[in-house]
Tab-separated table of C-alpha atoms in Angstrom:
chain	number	residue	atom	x	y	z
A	1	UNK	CA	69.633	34.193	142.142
A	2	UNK	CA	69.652	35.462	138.715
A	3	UNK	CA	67.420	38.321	138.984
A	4	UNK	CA	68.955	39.178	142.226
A	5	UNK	CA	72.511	39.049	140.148
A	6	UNK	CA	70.724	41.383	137.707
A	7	UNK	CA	69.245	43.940	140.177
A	8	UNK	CA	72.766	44.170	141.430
A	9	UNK	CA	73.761	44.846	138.540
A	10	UNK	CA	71.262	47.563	137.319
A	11	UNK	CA	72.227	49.922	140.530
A	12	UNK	CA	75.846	49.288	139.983
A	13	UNK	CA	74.961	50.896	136.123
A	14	UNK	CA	72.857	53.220	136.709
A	15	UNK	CA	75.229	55.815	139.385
A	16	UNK	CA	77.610	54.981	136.358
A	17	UNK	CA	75.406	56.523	133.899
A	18	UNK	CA	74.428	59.716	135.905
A	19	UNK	CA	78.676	60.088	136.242
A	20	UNK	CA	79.048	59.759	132.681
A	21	UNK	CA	76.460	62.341	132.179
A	22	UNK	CA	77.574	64.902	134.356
A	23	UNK	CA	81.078	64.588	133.259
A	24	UNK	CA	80.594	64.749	130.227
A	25	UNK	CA	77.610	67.124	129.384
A	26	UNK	CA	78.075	69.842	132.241
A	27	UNK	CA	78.054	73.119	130.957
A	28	UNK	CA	81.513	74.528	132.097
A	29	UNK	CA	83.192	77.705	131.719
A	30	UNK	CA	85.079	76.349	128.776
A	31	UNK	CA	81.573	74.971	127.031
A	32	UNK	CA	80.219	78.590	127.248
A	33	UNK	CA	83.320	80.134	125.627
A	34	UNK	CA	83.313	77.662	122.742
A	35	UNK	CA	79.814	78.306	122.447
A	36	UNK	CA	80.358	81.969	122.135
A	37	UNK	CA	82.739	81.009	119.269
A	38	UNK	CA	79.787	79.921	117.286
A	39	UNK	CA	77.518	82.234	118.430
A	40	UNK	CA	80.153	85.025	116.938
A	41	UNK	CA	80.781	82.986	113.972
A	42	UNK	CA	76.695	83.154	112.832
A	43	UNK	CA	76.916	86.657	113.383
A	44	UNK	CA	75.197	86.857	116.829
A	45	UNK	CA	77.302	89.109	118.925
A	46	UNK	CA	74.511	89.716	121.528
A	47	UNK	CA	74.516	85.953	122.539
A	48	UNK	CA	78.443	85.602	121.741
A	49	UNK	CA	78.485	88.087	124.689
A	50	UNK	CA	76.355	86.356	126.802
A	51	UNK	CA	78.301	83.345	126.415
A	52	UNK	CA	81.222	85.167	127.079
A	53	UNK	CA	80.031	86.484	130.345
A	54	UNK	CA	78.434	83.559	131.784
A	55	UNK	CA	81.617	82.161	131.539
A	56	UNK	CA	83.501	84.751	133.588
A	57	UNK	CA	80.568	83.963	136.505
A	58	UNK	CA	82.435	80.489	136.560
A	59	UNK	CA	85.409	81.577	136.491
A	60	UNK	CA	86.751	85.174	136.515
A	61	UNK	CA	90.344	84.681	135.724
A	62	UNK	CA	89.210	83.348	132.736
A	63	UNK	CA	91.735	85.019	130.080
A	64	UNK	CA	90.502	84.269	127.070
A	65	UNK	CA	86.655	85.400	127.339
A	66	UNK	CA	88.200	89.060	128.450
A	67	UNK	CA	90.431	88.933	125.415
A	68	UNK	CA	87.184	88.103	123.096
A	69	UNK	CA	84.865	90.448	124.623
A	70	UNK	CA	87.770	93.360	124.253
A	71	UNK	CA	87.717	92.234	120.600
A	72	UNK	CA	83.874	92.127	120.289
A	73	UNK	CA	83.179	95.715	121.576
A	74	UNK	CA	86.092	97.215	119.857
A	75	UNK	CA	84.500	95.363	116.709
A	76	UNK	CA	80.809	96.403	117.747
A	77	UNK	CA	82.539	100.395	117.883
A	78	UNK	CA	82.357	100.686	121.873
A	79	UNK	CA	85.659	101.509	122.735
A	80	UNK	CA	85.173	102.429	126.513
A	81	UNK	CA	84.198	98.801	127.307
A	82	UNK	CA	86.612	96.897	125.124
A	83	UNK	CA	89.615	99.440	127.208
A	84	UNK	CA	88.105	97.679	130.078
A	85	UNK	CA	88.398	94.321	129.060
A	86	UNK	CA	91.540	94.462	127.205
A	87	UNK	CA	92.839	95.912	130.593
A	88	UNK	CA	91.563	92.664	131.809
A	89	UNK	CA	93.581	90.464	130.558
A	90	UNK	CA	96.880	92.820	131.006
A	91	UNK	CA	96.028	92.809	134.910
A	92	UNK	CA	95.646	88.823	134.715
A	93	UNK	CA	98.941	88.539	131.884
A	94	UNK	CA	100.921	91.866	131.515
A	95	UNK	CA	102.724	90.017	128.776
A	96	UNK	CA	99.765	89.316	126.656
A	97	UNK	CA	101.206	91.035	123.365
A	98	UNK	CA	98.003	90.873	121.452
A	99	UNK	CA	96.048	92.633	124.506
A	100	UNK	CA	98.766	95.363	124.131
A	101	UNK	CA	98.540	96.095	120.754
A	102	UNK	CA	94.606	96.243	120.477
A	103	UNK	CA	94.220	98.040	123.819
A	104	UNK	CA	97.143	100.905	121.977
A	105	UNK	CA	94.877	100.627	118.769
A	106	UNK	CA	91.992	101.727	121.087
A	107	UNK	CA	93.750	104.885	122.831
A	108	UNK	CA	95.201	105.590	119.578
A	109	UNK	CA	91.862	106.218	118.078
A	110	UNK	CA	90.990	108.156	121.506
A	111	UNK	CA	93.905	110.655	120.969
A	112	UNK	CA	95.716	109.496	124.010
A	113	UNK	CA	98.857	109.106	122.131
A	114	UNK	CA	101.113	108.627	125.300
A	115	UNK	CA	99.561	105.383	126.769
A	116	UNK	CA	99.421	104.187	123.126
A	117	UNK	CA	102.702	105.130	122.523
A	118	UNK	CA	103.688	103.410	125.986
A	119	UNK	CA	102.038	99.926	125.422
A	120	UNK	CA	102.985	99.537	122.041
A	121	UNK	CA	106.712	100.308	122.651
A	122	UNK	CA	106.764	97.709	125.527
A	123	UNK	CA	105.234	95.145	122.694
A	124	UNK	CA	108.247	95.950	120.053
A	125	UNK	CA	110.634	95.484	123.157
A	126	UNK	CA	109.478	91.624	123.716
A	127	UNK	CA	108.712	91.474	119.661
A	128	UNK	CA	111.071	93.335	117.834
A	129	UNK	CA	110.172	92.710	114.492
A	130	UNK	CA	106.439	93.167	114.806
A	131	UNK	CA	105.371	95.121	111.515
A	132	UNK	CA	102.094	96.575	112.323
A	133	UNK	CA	103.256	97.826	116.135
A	134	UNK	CA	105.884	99.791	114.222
A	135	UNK	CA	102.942	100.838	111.930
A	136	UNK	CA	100.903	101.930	114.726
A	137	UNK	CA	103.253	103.630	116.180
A	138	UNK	CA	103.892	105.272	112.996
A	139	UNK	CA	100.030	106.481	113.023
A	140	UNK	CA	100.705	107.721	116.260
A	141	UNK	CA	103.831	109.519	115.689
A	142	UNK	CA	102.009	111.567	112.491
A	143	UNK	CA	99.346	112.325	114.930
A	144	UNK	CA	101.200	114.248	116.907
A	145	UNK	CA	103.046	115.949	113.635
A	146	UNK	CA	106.305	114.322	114.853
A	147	UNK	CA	106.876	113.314	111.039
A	148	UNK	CA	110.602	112.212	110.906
A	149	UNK	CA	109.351	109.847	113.722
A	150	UNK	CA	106.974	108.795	112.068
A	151	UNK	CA	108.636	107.857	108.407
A	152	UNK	CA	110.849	105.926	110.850
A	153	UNK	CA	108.167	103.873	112.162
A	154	UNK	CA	106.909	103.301	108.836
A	155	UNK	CA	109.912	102.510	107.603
A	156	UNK	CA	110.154	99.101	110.316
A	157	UNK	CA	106.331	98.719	109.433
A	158	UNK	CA	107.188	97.800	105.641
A	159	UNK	CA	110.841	96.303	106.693
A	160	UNK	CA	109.110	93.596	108.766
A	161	UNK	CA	105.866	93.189	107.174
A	162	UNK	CA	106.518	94.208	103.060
A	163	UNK	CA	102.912	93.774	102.325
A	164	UNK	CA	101.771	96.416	104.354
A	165	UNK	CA	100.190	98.600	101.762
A	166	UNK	CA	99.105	101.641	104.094
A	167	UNK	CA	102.609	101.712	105.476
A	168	UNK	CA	104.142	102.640	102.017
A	169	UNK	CA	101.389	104.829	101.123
A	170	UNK	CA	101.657	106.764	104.488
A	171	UNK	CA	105.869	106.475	104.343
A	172	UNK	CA	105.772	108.248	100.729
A	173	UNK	CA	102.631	110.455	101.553
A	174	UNK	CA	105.584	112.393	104.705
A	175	UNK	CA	108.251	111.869	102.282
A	176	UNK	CA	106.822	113.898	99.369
A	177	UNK	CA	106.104	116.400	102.463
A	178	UNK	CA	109.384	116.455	103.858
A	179	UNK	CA	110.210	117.470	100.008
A	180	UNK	CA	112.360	113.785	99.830
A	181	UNK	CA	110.423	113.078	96.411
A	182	UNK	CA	112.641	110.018	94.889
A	183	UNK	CA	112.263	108.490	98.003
A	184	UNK	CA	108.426	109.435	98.065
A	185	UNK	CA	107.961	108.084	94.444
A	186	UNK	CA	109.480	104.979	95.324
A	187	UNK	CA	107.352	104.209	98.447
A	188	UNK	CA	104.157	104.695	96.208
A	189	UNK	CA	105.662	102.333	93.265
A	190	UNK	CA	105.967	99.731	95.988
A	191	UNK	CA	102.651	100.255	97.305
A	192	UNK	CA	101.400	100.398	93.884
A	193	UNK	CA	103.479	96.636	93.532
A	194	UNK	CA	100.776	95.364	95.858
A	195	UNK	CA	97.924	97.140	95.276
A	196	UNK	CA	97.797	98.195	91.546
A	197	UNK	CA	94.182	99.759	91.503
A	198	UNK	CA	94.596	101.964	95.113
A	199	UNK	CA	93.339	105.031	94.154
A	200	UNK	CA	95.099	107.124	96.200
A	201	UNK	CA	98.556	106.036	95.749
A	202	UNK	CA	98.722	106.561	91.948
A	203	UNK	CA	97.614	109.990	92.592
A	204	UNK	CA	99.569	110.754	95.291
A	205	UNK	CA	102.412	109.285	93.050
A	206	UNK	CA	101.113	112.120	90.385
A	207	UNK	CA	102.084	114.709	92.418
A	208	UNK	CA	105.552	113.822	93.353
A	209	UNK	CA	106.075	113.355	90.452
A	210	UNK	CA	104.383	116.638	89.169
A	211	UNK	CA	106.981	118.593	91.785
A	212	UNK	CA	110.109	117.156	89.798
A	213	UNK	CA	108.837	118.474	86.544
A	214	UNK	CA	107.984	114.946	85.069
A	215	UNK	CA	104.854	116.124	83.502
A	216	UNK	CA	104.366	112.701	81.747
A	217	UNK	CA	104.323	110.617	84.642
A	218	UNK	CA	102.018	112.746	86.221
A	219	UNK	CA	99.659	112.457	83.315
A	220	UNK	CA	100.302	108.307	83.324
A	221	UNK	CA	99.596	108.306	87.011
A	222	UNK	CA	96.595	110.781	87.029
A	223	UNK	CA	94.898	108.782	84.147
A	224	UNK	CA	95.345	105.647	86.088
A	225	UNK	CA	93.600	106.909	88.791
A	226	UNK	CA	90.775	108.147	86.561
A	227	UNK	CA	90.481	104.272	85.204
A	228	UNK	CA	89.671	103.372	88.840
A	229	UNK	CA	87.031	106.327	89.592
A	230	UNK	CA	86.012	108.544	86.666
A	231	UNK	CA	84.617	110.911	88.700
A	232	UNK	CA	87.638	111.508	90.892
A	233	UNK	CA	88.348	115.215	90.266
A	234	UNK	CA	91.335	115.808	91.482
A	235	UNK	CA	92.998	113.813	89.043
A	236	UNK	CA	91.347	115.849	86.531
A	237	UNK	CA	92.784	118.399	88.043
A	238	UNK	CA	96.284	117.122	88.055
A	239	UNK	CA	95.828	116.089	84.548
A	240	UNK	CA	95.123	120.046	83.911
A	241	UNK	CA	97.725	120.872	85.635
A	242	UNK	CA	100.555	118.848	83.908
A	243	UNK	CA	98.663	119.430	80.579
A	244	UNK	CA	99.101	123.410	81.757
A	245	UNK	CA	102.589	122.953	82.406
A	246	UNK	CA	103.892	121.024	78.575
A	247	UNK	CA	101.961	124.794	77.215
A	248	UNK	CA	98.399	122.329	76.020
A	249	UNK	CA	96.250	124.956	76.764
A	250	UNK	CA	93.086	123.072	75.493
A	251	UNK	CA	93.820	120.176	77.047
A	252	UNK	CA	94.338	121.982	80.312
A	253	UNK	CA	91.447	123.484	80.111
A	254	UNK	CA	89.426	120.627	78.674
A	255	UNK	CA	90.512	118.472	82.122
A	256	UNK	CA	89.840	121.809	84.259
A	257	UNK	CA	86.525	121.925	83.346
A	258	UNK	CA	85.601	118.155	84.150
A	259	UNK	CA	87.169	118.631	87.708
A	260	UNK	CA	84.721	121.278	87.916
A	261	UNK	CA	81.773	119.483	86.327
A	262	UNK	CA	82.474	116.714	88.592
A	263	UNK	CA	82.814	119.402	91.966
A	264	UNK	CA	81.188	122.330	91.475
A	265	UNK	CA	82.873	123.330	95.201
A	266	UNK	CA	86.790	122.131	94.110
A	267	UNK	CA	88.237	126.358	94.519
A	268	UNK	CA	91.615	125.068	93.224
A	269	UNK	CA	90.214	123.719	89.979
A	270	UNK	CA	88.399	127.689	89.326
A	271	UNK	CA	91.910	129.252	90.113
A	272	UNK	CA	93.756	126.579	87.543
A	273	UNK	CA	90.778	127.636	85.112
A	274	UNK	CA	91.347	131.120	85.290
A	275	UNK	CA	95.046	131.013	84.503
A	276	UNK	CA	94.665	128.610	81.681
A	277	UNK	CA	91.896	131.115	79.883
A	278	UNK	CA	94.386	133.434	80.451
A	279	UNK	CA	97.019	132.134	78.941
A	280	UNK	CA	94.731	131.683	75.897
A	281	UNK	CA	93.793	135.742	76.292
A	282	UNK	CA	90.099	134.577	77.177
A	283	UNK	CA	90.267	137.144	79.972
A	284	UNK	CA	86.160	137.871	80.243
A	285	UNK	CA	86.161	133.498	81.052
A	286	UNK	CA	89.676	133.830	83.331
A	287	UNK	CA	87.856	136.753	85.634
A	288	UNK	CA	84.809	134.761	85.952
A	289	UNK	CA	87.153	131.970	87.366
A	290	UNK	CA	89.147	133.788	89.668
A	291	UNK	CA	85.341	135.188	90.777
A	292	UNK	CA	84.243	132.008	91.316
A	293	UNK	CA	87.433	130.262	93.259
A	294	UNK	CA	87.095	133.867	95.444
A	295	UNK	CA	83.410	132.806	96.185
A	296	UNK	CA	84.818	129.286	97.601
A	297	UNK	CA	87.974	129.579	98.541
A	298	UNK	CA	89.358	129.542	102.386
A	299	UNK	CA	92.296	131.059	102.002
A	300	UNK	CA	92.559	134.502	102.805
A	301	UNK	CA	95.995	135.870	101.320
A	302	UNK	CA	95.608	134.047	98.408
A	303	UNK	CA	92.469	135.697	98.009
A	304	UNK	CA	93.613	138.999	98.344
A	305	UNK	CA	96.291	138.032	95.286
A	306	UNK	CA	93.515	136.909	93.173
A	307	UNK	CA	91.352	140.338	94.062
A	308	UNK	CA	94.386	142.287	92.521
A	309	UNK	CA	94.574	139.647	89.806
A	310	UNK	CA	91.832	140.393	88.465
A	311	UNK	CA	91.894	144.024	88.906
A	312	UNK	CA	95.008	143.735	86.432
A	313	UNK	CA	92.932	141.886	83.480
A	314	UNK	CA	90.320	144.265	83.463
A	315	UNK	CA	92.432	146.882	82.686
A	316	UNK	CA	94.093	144.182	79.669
A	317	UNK	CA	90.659	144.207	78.601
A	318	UNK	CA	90.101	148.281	78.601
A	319	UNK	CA	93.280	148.343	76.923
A	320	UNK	CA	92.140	145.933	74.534
């Protein structure tokens, strides 16, 4: 009776066992994803994707793998695939805000401003104060050289989201080109708040601040920019420039000539030479200049003025 009582028991346990095991350990669509998760995590994409997909053969309305692979291609630089995916999810949730945004990112990048224009407009409807849509949108707008549009976007970007760094940077970068330079020179303080060592807003600051005549900040700003990459010549060149402008001749020249040394291709820097030399009545050194911006520069009416430049300090020198 006992073993019988036992056998009994042992078939009753065993179907239990196989249950347990199956509920518990088959591999469902949801065990794939969150095994992609690590798989992306240990920096295997390949697998992450394999993952992904197997668990789309389970189940195809399966939102969140088509969200992940969108961000794994667009991460992996295959754009065309990640659209599709991305496009996905918006078919299964035409809500999906995050979907929106990256799939406008995407057609952004592709130069098809209207859809990105379209989908991220439709995200700042159902999230008004989403700072990097407005951003975005900014990009887009200065792609298409619609700047007041633009400075507009940016101008939400840093109004919901204040440590956007890019969106001051771009905001004064159109301002100082739309010739509103106070408003230009505060956009790159503020950048400059959060990011004290970005290189290209404290010379971008330099130059505002060079077209209002303050020749002091433009040195402060240029040498700052020098502290972060000594061989950045265009700050040497501003520095010359400024230097030019409070009648420092040597000093203008001095900074000239390390733009130069730095870029032996930098035409401006030759042309800024050549009238510094000149000012110092070194015209033999100021034609060689304007020779050698003329044998690199682009610009073809400015190289006709510099032809007849030059034509006018020989004859100094004859006279001389």
């Amino acid at each position: 009776m006992i073993y019988l009582i036992a056998g009994i028991g042992l078939l009753v346990l065993v179907p239990t066992v196989i249950f347990v095991f199956f509920r518990f350990f088959k591999r469902s669509p949801q065990w794939y994803y969150n095994r992609s998760l690590d798989y992306y995590s240990a920096g295997d994409s390949e697998k992450a994707i394999q993952a992904l997909e197997k668990a789309l053969e389970m189940d195809a309305e399966f939102i969140n793998a088509y969200y992940n692979l969108g961000l794994i291609y667009q991460q992996e630089e295959q754009p065309t695939v990640a659209k599709e995916y991305f496009e996905k999810v918006l078919e299964l949730r035409p809500d999906d805000l995050d979907a929106r945004y990256n799939l406008a990112l995407l057609y952004y990048e592709a130069g098809e401003y209207d859809k990105a224009e379209s989908l991220l407009q439709a995200t700042i409807t159902d999230n008004p104060e989403d700072g990097d849509c407005y951003y975005t949108l900014g990009l887009v707008y200065e792609a298409q050289q619609e700047k007041e549009r633009a400075a507009e976007a940016y101008v939400k970007a840093v109004e919901y989201d204040p440590s956007n760094v890019n969106a001051f940077l771009f905001l004064g970068k159109l301002q100082d080109q739309m010739l509103q330079l106070d408003e230009a020179i505060v956009s790159y303080k503020k950048a400059l708040e959060l990011d004290p060592n970005n290189l290209e807003a404290n010379y971008d600051l330099s130059i505002s601040l060079a077209k209002k005549g303050d020749w002091d900040g433009t040195i402060d700003y240029s040498r700052k920019a020098i502290d972060i990459d000594a061989n950045y010549a265009k700050a040497y060149n501003q520095l010359g420039l400024a230097f030019y402008c409070k009648e420092q001749m040597e000093d203008a020249i001095e900074h000239y000539q390390k733009a130069i040394e730095i870029d032996p291709t930098y035409a401006n820097a030759y042309n800024n030479l050549g009238y510094a030399y000149q000012k110092v009545s070194r015209y033999d050194d100021a034609i060689r200049m304007f020779e050698s911006y003329l044998e690199r520069s682009t610009d073809p009416e400015e190289a006709t003025e510099i032809r007849e430049h030059i034509e006018l300090l020989k004859k100094k020198l004859l006279e001389n």
